[in-house]
Short mmCIF file of C-alpha atoms in Angstrom, two decimals:
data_model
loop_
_atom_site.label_atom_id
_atom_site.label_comp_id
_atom_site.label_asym_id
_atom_site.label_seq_id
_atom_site.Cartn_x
_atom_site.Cartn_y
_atom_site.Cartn_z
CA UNK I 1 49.21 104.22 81.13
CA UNK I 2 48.31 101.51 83.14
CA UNK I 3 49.59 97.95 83.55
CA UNK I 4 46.21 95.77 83.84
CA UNK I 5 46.32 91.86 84.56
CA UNK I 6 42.61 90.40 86.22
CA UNK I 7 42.55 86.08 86.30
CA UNK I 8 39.66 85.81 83.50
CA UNK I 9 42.28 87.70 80.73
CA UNK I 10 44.65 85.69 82.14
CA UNK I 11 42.45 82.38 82.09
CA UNK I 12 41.59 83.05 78.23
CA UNK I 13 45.47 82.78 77.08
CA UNK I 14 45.41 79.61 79.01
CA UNK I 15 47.92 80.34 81.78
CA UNK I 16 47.65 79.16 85.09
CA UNK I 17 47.52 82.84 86.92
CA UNK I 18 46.70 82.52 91.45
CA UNK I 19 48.09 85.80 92.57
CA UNK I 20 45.98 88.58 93.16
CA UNK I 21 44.49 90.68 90.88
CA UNK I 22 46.33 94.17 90.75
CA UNK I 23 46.16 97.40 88.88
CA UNK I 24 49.29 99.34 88.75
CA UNK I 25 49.58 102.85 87.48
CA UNK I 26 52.98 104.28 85.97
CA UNK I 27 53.19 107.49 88.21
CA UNK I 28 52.76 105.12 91.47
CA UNK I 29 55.94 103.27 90.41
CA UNK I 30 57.61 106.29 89.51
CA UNK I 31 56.85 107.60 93.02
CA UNK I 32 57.68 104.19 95.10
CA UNK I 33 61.38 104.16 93.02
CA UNK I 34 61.84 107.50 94.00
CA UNK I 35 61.16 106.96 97.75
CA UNK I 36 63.31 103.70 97.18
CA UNK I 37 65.94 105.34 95.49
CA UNK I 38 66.36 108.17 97.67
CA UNK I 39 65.71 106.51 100.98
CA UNK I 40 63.03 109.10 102.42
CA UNK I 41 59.48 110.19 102.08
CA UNK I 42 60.99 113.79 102.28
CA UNK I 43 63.61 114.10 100.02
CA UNK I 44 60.84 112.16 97.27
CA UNK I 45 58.87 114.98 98.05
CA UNK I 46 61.06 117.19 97.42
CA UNK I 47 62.34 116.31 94.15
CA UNK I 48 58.85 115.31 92.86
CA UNK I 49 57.60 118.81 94.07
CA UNK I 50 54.36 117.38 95.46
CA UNK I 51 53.26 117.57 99.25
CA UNK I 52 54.89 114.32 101.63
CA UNK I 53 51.62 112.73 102.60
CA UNK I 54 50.03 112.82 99.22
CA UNK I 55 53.10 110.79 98.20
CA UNK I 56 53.02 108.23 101.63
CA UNK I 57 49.44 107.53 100.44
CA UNK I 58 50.20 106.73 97.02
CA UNK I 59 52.82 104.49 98.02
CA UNK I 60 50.89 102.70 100.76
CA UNK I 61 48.13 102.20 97.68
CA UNK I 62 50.78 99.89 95.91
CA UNK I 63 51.60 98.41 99.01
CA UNK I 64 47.95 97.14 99.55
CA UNK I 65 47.86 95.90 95.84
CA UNK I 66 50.80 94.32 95.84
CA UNK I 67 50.13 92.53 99.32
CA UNK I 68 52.56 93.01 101.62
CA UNK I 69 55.03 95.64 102.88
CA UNK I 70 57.57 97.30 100.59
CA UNK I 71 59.74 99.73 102.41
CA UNK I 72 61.34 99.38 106.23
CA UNK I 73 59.50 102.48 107.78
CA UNK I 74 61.36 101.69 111.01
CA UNK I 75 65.16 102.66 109.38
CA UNK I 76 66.79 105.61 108.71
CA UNK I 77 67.13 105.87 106.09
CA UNK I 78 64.51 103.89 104.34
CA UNK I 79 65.46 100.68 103.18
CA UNK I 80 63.46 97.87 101.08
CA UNK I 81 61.92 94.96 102.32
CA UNK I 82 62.79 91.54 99.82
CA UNK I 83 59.43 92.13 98.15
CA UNK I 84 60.12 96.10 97.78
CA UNK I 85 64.04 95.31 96.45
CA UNK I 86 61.90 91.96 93.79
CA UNK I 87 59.51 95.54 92.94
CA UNK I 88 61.98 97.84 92.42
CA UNK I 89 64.05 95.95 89.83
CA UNK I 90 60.77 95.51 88.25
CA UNK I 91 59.82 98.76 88.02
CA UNK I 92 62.88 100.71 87.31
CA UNK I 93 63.30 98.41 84.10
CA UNK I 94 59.53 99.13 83.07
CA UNK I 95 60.28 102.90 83.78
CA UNK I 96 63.21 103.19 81.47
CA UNK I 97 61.40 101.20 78.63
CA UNK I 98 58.65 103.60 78.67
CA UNK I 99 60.53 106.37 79.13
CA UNK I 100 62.95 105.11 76.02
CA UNK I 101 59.27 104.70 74.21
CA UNK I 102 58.37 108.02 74.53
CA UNK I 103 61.89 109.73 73.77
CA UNK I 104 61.45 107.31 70.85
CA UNK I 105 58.74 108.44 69.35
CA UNK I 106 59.15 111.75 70.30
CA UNK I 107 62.13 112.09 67.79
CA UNK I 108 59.93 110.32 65.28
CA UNK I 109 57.45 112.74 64.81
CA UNK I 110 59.57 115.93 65.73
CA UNK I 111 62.64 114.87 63.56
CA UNK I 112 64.66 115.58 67.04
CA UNK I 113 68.29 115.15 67.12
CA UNK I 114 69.16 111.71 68.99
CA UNK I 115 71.13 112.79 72.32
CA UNK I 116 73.28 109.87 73.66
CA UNK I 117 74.21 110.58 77.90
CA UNK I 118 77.99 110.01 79.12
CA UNK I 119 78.51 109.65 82.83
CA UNK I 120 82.04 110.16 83.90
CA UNK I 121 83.41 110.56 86.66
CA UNK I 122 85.55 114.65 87.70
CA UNK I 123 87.00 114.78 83.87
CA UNK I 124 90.48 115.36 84.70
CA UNK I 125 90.36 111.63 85.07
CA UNK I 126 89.67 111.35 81.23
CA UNK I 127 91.75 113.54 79.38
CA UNK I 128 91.53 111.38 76.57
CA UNK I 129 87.76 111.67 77.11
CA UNK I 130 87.81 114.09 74.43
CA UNK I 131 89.32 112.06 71.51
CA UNK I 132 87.10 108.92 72.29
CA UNK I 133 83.72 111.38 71.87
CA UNK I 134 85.21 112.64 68.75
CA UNK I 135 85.65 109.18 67.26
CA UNK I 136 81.75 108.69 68.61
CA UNK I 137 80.77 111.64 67.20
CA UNK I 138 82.57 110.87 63.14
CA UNK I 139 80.59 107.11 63.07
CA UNK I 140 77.31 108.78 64.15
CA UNK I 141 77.59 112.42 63.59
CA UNK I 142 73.75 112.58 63.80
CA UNK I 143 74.11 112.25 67.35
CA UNK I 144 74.27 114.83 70.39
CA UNK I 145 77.08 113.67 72.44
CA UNK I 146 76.21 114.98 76.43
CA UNK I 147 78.70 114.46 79.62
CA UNK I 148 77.26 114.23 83.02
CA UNK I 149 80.07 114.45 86.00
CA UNK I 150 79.05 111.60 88.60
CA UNK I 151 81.05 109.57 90.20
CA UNK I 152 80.99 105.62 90.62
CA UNK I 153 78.21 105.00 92.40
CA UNK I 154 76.17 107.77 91.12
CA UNK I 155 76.30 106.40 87.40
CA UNK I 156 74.99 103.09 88.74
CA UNK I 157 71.53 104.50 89.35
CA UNK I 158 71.83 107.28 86.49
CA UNK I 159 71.86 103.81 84.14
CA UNK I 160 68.63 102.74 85.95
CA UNK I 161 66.87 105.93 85.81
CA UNK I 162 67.70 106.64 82.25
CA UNK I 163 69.54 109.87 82.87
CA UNK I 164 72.78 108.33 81.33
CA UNK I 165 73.43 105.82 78.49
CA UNK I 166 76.59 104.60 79.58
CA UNK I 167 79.48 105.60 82.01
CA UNK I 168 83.19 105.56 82.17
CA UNK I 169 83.44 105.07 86.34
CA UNK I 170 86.84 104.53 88.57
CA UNK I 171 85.29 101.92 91.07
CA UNK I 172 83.53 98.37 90.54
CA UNK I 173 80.57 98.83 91.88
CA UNK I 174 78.33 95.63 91.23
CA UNK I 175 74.63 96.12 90.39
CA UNK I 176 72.01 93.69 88.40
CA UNK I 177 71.30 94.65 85.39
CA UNK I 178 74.50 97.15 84.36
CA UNK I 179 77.19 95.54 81.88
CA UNK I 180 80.81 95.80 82.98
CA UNK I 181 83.70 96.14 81.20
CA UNK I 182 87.10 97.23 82.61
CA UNK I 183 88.74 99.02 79.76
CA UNK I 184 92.16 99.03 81.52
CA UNK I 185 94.36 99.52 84.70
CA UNK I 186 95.47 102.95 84.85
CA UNK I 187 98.63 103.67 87.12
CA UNK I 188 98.79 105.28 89.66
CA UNK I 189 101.26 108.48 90.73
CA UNK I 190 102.17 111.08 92.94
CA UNK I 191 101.03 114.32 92.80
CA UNK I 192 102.71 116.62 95.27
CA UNK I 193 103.82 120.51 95.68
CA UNK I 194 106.84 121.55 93.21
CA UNK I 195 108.85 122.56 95.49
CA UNK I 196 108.33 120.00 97.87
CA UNK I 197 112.06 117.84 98.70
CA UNK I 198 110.26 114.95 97.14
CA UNK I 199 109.21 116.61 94.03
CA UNK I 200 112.90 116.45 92.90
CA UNK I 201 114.10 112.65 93.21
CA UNK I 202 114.43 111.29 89.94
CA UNK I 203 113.72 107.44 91.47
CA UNK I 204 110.52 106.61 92.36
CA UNK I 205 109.40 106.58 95.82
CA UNK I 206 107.23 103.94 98.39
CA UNK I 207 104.39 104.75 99.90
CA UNK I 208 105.73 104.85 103.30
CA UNK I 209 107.62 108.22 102.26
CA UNK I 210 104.17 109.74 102.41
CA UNK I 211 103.00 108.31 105.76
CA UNK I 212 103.80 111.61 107.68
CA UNK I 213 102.62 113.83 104.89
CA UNK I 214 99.24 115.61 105.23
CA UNK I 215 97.46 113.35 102.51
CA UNK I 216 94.49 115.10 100.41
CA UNK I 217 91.74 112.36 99.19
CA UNK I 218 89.03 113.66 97.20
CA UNK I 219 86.20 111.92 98.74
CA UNK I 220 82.64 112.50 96.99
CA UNK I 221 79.89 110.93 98.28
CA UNK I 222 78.43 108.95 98.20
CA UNK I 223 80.96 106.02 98.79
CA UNK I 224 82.49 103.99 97.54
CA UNK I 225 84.60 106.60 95.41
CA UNK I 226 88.43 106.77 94.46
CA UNK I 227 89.48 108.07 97.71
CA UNK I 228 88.64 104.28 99.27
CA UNK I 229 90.61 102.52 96.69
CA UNK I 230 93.30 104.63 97.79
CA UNK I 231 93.26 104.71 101.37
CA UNK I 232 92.99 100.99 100.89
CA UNK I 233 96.56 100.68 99.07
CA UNK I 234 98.11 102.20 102.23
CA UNK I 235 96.18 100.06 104.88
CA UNK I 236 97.07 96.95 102.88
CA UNK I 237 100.59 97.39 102.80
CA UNK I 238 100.90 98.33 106.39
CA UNK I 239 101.57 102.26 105.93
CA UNK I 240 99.63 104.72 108.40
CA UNK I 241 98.80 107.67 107.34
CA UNK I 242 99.49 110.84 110.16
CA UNK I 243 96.69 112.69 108.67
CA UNK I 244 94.01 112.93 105.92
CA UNK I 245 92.22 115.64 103.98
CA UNK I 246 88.85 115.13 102.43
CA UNK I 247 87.60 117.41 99.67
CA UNK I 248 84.43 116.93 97.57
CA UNK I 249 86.47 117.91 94.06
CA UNK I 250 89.55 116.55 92.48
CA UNK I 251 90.28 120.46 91.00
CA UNK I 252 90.18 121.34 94.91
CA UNK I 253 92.73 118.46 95.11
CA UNK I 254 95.21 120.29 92.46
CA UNK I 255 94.64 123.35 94.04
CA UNK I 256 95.73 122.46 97.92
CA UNK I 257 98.72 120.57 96.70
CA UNK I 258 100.27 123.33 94.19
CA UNK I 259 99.61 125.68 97.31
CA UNK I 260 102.37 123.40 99.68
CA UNK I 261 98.95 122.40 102.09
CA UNK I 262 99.50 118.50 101.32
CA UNK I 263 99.76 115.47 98.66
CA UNK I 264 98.05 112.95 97.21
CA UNK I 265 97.89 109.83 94.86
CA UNK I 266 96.02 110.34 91.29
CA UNK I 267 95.98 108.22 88.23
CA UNK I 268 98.97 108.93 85.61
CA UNK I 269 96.82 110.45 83.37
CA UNK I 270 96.42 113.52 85.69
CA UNK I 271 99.79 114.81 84.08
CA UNK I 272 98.31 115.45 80.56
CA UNK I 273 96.63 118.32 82.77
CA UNK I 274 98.42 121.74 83.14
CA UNK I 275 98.46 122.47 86.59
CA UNK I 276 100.88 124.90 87.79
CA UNK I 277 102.55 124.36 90.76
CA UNK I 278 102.24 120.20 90.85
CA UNK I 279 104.67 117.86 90.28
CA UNK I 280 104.91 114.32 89.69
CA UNK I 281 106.52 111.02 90.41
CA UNK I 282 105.81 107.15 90.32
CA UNK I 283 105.27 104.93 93.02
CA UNK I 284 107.55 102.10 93.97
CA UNK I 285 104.14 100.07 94.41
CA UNK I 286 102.48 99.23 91.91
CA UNK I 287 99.23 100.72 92.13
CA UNK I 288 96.14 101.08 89.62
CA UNK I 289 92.90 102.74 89.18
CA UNK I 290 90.26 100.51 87.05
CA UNK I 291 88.75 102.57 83.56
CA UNK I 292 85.22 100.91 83.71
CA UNK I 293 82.67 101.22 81.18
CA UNK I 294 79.12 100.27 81.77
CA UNK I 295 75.66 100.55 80.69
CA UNK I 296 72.52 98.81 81.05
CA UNK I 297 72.85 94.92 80.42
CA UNK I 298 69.57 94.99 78.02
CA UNK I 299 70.87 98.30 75.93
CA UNK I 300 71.23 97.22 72.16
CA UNK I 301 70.80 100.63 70.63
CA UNK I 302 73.04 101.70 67.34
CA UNK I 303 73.91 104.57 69.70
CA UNK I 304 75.92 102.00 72.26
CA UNK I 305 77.04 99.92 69.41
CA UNK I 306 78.95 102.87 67.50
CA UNK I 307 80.07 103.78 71.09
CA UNK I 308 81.53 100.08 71.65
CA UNK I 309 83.31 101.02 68.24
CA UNK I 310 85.08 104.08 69.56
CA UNK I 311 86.38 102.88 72.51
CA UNK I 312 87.70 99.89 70.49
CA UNK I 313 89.16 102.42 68.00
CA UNK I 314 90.60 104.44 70.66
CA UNK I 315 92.52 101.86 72.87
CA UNK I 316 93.63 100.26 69.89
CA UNK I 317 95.31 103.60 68.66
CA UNK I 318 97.11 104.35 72.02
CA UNK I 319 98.58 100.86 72.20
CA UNK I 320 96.26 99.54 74.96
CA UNK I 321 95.13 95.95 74.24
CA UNK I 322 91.29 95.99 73.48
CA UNK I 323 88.94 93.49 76.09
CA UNK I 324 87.93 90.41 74.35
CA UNK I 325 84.55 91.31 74.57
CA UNK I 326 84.97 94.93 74.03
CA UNK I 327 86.67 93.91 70.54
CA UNK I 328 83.92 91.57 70.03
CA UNK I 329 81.14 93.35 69.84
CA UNK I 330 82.67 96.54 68.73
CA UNK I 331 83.75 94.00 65.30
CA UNK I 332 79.53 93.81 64.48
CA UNK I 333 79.03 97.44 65.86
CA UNK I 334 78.14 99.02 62.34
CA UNK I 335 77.18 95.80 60.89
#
């Protein structure tokens, strides 16, 4: 498929067109977002399982169409120049739409079962998860309900590639084009060994009781995740930490702390979680951890609307107040 614009179509329709003519094919913007995405000729390669100068030669074929430079050859990694960033937007929004197209009409002709994508970030976060896909699942119970684990930033570019519909993220990560809506402000508590001295005051304790404590922060890349929220309470408030743990997983987390080898900060609902050997108490501070949802800004589908109604359904049955616009939209959701 082939997007095809030369000045005497244009001239016949009457619009005033001066750029230069150009020819773009599908699979040469497929291959340029890839190389964009994942800043390197290599790793494109890699994941498009085709040889690396095949794939610099395609790309420098859009570059000579489109007139001028598109990617910073010079950095490590790759980064865009302003008319490869202007291109990219472009492209990634044309890639989903065909890509929606074809899943479209794919289920059209093969009766296949709609699938609708949830990125969310390690589920322990969302024990509740379950009960809001449930809800999802009873107003359209003709659609496959899928959960991808990826963290903040990950679900940013899932929405732009099409692998996810929507997300439930910890961090505000601003992008063009993805819809934001903070569902809540989750506390934030103390998770530290059983037996630890701590683990049995009844009051709640200040952060500066943790400042000698080795602290565990489970920090996936890429970054921004969680872990920099967190670290970011203590800095602000003047607390040092003595020393830090990174792990990739959040079960890792739960596992290190039952076993005496540190502590950590997680949001409150990390205690509707059996994990043996883990206790838990509240912070003086008050400290919270954003619930975001998001999805793509242009995304009217039934499948988001019914999904709009869930969450609505959801917060409103555990006593959360329901976001203005949330409530808004979830009101003409199976209208």
């Amino acid at each position: 498929m082939d997007w095809v614009a030369s000045s005497a179509q244009v001239a016949r329709i009457g619009f005033d067109y001066t750029f230069t003519d150009m020819k773009m094919d599908l699979k040469r913007l497929r291959y340029f977002v890839t190389v964009a995405r994942l800043g390197s000729f290599t790793r494109a390669a890699e994941e498009l399982r085709m040889a690396q100068p095949p794939l610099s030669q395609r790309v420098q074929e859009l570059e000579a169409e489109v007139g001028a430079p598109l990617l910073d050859r010079d950095s490590r990694p790759l980064v865009l120049t302003p008319a490869g960033r202007l291109l990219y937007d472009q492209a990634v929004q044309v890639l989903q739409k065909t890509e929606a197209m074809v899943t479209s009409m794919r289920r059209l002709l093969s009766d296949e079962r709609a699938v609708f994508n949830f990125g969310v970030v390690p589920a322990n976060f969302h024990s509740s998860l379950a009960s809001i896909i449930r809800e999802y699942r009873r107003v359209l119970p003709g659609v496959e309900a899928r959960i991808l684990e990826l963290n903040s930033l990950e679900q940013v570019d899932a929405l732009r590639t099409g692998r996810i519909d929507a997300g439930i993220s910890r961090v505000e990560v601003p992008a063009e084009g993805i819809r934001r809506i903070v569902l809540r402000e989750e506390p934030m508590v103390v998770a530290l060994p059983s037996d630890h001295p701590l683990a049995t005051l009844e009051e709640a304790m200040p952060l500066a009781a943790l400042k000698d404590e080795p602290f565990i922060v489970y920090a996936s890349n890429p970054r921004p995740s969680l872990a920099d929220h967190v670290l970011a309470q203590f800095e602000s408030r003047g607390v040092t930490l003595s020393r830090t743990i990174e792990i990739d997983q959040y079960d890792t987390a739960l596992i290190l702390i039952a076993a005496g080898t540190g502590v950590s900060i997680v949001p409150a609902s990390a205690r509707l979680v059996t994990s043996p050997g883990v206790a838990y108490r509240p912070l003086v501070e008050h400290i919270a951890s954003p619930i975001i949802f998001c999805h793509r800004e242009d995304d009217a589908s039934s499948e988001l609307r019914a999904l709009y109604f869930a969450l609505a359904q959801f917060l409103t049955e555990c006593g959360h107040p329901v976001p203005k616009e949330l409530k808004l939209r979830a009101d003409t959701a199976l209208k």
